[in-house]
Short mmCIF file of C-alpha atoms and ligand atoms in Angstrom, two decimals:
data_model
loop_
_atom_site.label_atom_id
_atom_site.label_comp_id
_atom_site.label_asym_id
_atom_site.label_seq_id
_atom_site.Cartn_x
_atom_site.Cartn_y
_atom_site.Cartn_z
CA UNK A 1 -63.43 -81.90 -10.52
CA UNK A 2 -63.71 -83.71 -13.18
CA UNK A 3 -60.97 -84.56 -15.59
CA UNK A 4 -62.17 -84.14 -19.44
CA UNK A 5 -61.85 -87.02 -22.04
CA UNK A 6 -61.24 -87.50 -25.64
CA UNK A 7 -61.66 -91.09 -26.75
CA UNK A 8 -60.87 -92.11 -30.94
CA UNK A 9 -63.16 -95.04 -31.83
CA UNK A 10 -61.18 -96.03 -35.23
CA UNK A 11 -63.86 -98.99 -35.47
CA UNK A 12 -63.17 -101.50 -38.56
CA UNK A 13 -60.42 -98.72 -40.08
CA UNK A 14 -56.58 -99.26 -40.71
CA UNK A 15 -53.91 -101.11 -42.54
CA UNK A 16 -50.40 -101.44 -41.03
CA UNK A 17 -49.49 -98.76 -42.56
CA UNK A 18 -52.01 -96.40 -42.19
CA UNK A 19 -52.04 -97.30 -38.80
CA UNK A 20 -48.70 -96.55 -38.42
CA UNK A 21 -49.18 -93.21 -40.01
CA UNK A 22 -51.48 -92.28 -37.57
CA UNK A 23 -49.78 -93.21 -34.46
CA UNK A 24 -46.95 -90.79 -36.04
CA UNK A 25 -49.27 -87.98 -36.75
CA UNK A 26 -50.62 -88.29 -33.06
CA UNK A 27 -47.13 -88.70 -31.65
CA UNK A 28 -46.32 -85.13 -33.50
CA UNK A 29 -49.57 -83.51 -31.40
CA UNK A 30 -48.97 -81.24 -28.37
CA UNK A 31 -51.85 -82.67 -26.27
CA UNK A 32 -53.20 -80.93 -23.30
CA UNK A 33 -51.96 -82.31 -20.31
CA UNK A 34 -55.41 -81.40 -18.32
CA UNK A 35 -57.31 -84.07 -21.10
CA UNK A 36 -57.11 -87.87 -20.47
CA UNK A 37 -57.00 -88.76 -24.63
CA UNK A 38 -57.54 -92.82 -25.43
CA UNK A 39 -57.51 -94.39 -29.00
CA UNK A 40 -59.28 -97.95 -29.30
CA UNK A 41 -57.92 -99.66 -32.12
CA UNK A 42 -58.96 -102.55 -33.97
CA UNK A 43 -57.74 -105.41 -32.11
CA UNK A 44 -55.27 -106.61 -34.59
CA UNK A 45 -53.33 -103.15 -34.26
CA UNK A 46 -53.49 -103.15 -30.41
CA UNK A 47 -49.77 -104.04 -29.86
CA UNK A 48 -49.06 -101.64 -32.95
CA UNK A 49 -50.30 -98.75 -30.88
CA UNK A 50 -49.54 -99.62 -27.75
CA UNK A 51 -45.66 -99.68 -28.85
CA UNK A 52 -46.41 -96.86 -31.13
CA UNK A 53 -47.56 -94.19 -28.14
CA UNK A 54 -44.81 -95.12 -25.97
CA UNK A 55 -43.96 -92.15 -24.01
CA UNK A 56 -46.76 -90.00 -25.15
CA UNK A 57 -49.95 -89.84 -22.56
CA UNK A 58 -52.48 -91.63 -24.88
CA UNK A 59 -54.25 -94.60 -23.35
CA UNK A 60 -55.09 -97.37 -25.39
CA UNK A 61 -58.48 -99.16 -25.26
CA UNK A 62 -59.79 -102.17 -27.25
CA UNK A 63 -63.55 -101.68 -29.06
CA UNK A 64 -65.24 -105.60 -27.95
CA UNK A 65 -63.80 -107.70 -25.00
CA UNK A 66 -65.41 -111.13 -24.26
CA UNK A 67 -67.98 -112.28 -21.79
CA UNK A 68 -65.64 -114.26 -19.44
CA UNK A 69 -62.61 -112.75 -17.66
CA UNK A 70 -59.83 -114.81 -18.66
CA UNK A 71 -58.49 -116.99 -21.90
CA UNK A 72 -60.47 -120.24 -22.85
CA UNK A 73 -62.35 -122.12 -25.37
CA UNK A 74 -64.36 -118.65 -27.02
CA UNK A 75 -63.57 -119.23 -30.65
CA UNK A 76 -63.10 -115.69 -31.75
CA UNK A 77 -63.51 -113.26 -28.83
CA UNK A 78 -60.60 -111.91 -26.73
CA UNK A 79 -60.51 -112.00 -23.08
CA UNK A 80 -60.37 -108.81 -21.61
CA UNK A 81 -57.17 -110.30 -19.32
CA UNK A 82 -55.56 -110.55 -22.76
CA UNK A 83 -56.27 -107.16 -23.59
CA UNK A 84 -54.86 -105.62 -20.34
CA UNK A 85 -51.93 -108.12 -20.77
CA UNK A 86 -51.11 -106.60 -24.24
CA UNK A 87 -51.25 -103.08 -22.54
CA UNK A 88 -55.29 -102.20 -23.17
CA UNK A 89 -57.09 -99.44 -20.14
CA UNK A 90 -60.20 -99.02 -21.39
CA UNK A 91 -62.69 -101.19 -23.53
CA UNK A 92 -65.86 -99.74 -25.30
CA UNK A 93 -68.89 -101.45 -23.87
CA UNK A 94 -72.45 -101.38 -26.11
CA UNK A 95 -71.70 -99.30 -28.87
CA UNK A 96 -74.41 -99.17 -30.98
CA UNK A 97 -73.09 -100.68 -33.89
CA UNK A 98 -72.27 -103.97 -31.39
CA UNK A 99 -76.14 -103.23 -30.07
CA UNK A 100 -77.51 -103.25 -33.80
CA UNK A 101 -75.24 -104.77 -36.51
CA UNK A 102 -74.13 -107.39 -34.26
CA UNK A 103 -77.35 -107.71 -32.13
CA UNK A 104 -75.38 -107.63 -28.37
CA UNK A 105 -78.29 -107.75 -25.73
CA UNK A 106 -78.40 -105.80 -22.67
CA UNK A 107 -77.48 -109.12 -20.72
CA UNK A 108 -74.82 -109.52 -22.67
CA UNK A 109 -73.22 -106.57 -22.33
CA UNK A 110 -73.57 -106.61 -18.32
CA UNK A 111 -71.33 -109.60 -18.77
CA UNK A 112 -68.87 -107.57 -20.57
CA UNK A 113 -68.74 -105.00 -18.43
CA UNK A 114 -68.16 -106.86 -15.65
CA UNK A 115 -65.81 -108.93 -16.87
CA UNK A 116 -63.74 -106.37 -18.49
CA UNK A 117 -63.88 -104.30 -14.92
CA UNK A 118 -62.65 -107.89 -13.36
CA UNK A 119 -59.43 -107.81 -15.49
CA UNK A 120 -58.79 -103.83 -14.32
CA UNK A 121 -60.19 -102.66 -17.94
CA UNK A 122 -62.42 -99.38 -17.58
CA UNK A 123 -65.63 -100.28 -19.29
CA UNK A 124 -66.89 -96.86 -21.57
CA UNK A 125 -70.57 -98.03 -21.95
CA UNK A 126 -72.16 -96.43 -24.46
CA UNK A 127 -76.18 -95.44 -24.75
CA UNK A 128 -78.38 -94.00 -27.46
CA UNK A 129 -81.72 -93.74 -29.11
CA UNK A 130 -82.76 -94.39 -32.68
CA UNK A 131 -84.19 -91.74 -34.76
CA UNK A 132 -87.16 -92.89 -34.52
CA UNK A 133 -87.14 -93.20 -30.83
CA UNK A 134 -86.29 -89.96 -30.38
CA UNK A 135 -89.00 -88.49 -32.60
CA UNK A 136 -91.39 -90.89 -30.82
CA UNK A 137 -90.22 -88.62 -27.35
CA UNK A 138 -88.27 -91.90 -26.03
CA UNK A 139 -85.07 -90.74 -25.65
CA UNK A 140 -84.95 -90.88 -21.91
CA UNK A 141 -86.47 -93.67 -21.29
CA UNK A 142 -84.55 -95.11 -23.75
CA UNK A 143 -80.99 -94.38 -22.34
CA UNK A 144 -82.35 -94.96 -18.74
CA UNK A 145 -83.25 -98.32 -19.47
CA UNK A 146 -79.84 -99.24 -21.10
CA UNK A 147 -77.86 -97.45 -17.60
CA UNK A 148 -80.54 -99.07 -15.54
CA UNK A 149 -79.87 -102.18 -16.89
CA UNK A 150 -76.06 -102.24 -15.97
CA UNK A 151 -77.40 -100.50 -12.37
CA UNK A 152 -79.74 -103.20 -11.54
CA UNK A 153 -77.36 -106.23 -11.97
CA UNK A 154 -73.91 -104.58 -10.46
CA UNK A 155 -75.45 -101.46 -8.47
CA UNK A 156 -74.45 -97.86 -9.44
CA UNK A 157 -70.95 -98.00 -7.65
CA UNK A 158 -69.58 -99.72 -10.48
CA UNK A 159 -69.55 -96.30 -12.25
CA UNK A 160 -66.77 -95.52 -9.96
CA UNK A 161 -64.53 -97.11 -12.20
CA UNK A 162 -66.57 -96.44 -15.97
CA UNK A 163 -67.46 -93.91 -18.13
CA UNK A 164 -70.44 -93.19 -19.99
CA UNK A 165 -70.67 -92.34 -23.03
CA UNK A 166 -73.95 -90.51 -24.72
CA UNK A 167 -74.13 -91.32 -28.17
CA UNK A 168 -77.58 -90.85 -30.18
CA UNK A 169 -77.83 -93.56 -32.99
CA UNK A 170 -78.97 -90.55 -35.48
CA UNK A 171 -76.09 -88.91 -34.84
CA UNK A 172 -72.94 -91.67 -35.31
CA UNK A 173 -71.51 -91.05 -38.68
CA UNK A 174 -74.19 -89.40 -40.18
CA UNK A 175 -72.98 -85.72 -40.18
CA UNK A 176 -75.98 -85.20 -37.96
CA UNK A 177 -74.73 -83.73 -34.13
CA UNK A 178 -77.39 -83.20 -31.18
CA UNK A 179 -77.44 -79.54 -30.25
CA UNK A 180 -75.40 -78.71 -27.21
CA UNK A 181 -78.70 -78.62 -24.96
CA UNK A 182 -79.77 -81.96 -26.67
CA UNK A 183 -76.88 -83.79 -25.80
CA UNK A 184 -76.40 -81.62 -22.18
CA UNK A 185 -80.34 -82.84 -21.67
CA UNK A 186 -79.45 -85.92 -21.93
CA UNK A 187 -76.20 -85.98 -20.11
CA UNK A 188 -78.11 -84.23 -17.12
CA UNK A 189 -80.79 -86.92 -16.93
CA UNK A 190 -77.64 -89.25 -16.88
CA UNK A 191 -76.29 -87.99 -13.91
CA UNK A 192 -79.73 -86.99 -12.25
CA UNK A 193 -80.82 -91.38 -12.52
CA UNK A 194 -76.92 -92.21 -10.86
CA UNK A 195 -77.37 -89.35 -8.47
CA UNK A 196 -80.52 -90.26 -7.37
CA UNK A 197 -78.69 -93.51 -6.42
CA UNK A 198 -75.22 -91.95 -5.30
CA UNK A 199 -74.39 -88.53 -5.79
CA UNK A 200 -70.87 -89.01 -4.87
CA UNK A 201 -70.30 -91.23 -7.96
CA UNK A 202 -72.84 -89.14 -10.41
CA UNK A 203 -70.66 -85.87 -9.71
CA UNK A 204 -67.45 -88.00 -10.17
CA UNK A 205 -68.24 -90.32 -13.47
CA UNK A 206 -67.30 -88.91 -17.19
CA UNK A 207 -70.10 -88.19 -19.30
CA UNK A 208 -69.27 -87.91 -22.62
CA UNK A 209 -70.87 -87.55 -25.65
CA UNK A 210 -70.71 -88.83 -29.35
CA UNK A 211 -72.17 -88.47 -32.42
CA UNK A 212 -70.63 -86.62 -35.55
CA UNK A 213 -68.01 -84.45 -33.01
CA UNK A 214 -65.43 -82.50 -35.28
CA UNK A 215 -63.19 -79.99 -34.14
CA UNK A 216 -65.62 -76.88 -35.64
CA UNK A 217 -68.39 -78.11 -33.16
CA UNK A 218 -66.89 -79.69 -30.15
CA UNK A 219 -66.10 -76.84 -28.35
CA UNK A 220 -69.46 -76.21 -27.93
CA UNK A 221 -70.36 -79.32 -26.80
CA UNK A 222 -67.88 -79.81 -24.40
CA UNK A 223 -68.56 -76.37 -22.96
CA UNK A 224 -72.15 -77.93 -21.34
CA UNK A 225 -71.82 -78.51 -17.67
CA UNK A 226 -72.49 -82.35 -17.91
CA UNK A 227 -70.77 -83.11 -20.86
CA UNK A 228 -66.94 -83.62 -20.02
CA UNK A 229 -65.84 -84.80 -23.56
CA UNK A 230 -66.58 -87.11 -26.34
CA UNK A 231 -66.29 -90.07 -28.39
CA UNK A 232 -64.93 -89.13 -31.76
CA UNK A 233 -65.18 -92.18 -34.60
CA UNK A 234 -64.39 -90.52 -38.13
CA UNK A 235 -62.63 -87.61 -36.72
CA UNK A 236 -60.04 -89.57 -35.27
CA UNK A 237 -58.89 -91.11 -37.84
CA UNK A 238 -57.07 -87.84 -38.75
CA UNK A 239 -54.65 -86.83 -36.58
CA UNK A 240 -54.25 -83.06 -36.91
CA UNK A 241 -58.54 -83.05 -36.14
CA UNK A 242 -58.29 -85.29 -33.57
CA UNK A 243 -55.80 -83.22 -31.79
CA UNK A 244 -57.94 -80.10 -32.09
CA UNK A 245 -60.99 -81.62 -30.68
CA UNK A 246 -58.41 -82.65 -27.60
CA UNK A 247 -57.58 -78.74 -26.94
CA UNK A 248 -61.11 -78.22 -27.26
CA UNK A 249 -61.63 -79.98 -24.44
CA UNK A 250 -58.90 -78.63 -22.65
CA UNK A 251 -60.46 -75.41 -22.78
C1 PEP B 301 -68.70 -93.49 -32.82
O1 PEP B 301 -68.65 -94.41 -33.61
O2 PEP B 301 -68.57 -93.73 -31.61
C2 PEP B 301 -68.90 -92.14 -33.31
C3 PEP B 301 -69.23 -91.21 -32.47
O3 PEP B 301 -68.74 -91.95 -34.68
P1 PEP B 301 -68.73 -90.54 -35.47
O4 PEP B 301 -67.90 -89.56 -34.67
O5 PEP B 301 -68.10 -90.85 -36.78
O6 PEP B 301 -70.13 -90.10 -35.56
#
């Protein structure tokens, strides 16, 4: 059985004090306690939050970790020792903003992940197609690649200890959501390519999806069989929405 998530990507948003109005507006939330919820911060509020959610079940993850385990001469980057030092779980892995904007190769990313899962971080790697890939009938091929890449170097075991999170490029912060059977399509070919490799891991890893989830549509979403909860960027920066999308996928 797997146990639902709810992860808050807050990306490049905040100010001390809005983080700190945030942190009390989640603090005030009755959570479900059958949903694992995780906020990832900008790395400059890390220690905000992590002092700020003391006591309440929130896990705190950081959005970019560095290519090589531990501290060094990285101008820059943080180690993603550092970030489990400072209290960090979880650490987004190949978002597509880090994919696009900031031009993060595939090979780049493997080194990520396995560094961060080196340190005891759980890597979320995230996959998606373009618009234009998807009208182009890509999208599968696509995501495969991006999971086959991280398959091929580490083997599919290393899903044991990740999520994965589906998140179609059209779809981040454009208003624009995949249907449920778009993003459950997608989710099932997911699990189908890790299956085919272990079953015991695909039945076991967290799918879950992202793209423009509020809390009017995500309890459809997360009512799909493969989809066992989401990624939420603009919606959880607001503390009362992000809370409903949680019971959503408690439901
Ligand atoms: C994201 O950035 O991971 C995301 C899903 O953003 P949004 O919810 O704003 O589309």
């Amino acid at each position: 059985m797997r146990r639902p998530m709810v992860a808050g990507n807050w990306k490049m948003h905040g100010t001390r004090a809005s983080v700190a109005e945030l942190i009390k507006g989640l603090s005030d939330l009755a959570l479900p306690s059958g949903v694992e919820v995780a906020v990832f911060p900008p790395a400059l509020y890390i220690n905000q939050v992590v002092d700020g959610v003391q006591g309440k079940a929130i896990a705190v993850g950081a959005q970019n970790s560095a290519v090589q385990p531990e501290q060094g001469a990285l101008t820059g980057e943080i180690a993603p020792s550092q970030l489990a030092e400072a209290g960090c779980e979880l650490v987004l892995i190949g978002h597509s903003e880090r994919r696009q904007i900031i031009g993060e190769s595939d090979e780049v990313l493997n080194r990520k992940f396995a560094a961060a899962q080196a340190c005891g971080l759980k890597p979320v790697l995230c996959v998606g197609e373009t618009l234009e890939e998807r009208e182009a009938g890509k999208t599968l091929e696509i995501v495969g690649r991006q999971l086959d890449s991280v398959i091929e170097a580490f083997g599919v075991e290393v899903f044991a200890q990740a999520v994965i999170a589906y998140e179609p490029v059209w779809a981040i912060g454009t208003g624009l959501t995949a249907s449920p059977q778009q993003a459950q399509d997608v989710h099932k070919a997911i699990r189908e390519q890790l299956a085919a490799k272990n079953p015991e891991v695909a039945a076991n890893v967290r799918l879950l999806y992202g793209g423009s989830v509020k809390a009017a549509n995500a309890a459809e979403l997360f009512g799909m069989p493969d989809i066992d909860g989401g990624l939420i960027g603009g919606a959880s920066l607001n503390a009362d929405e992000f809370g409903a999308i949680c019971r959503a996928a408690g439901n």
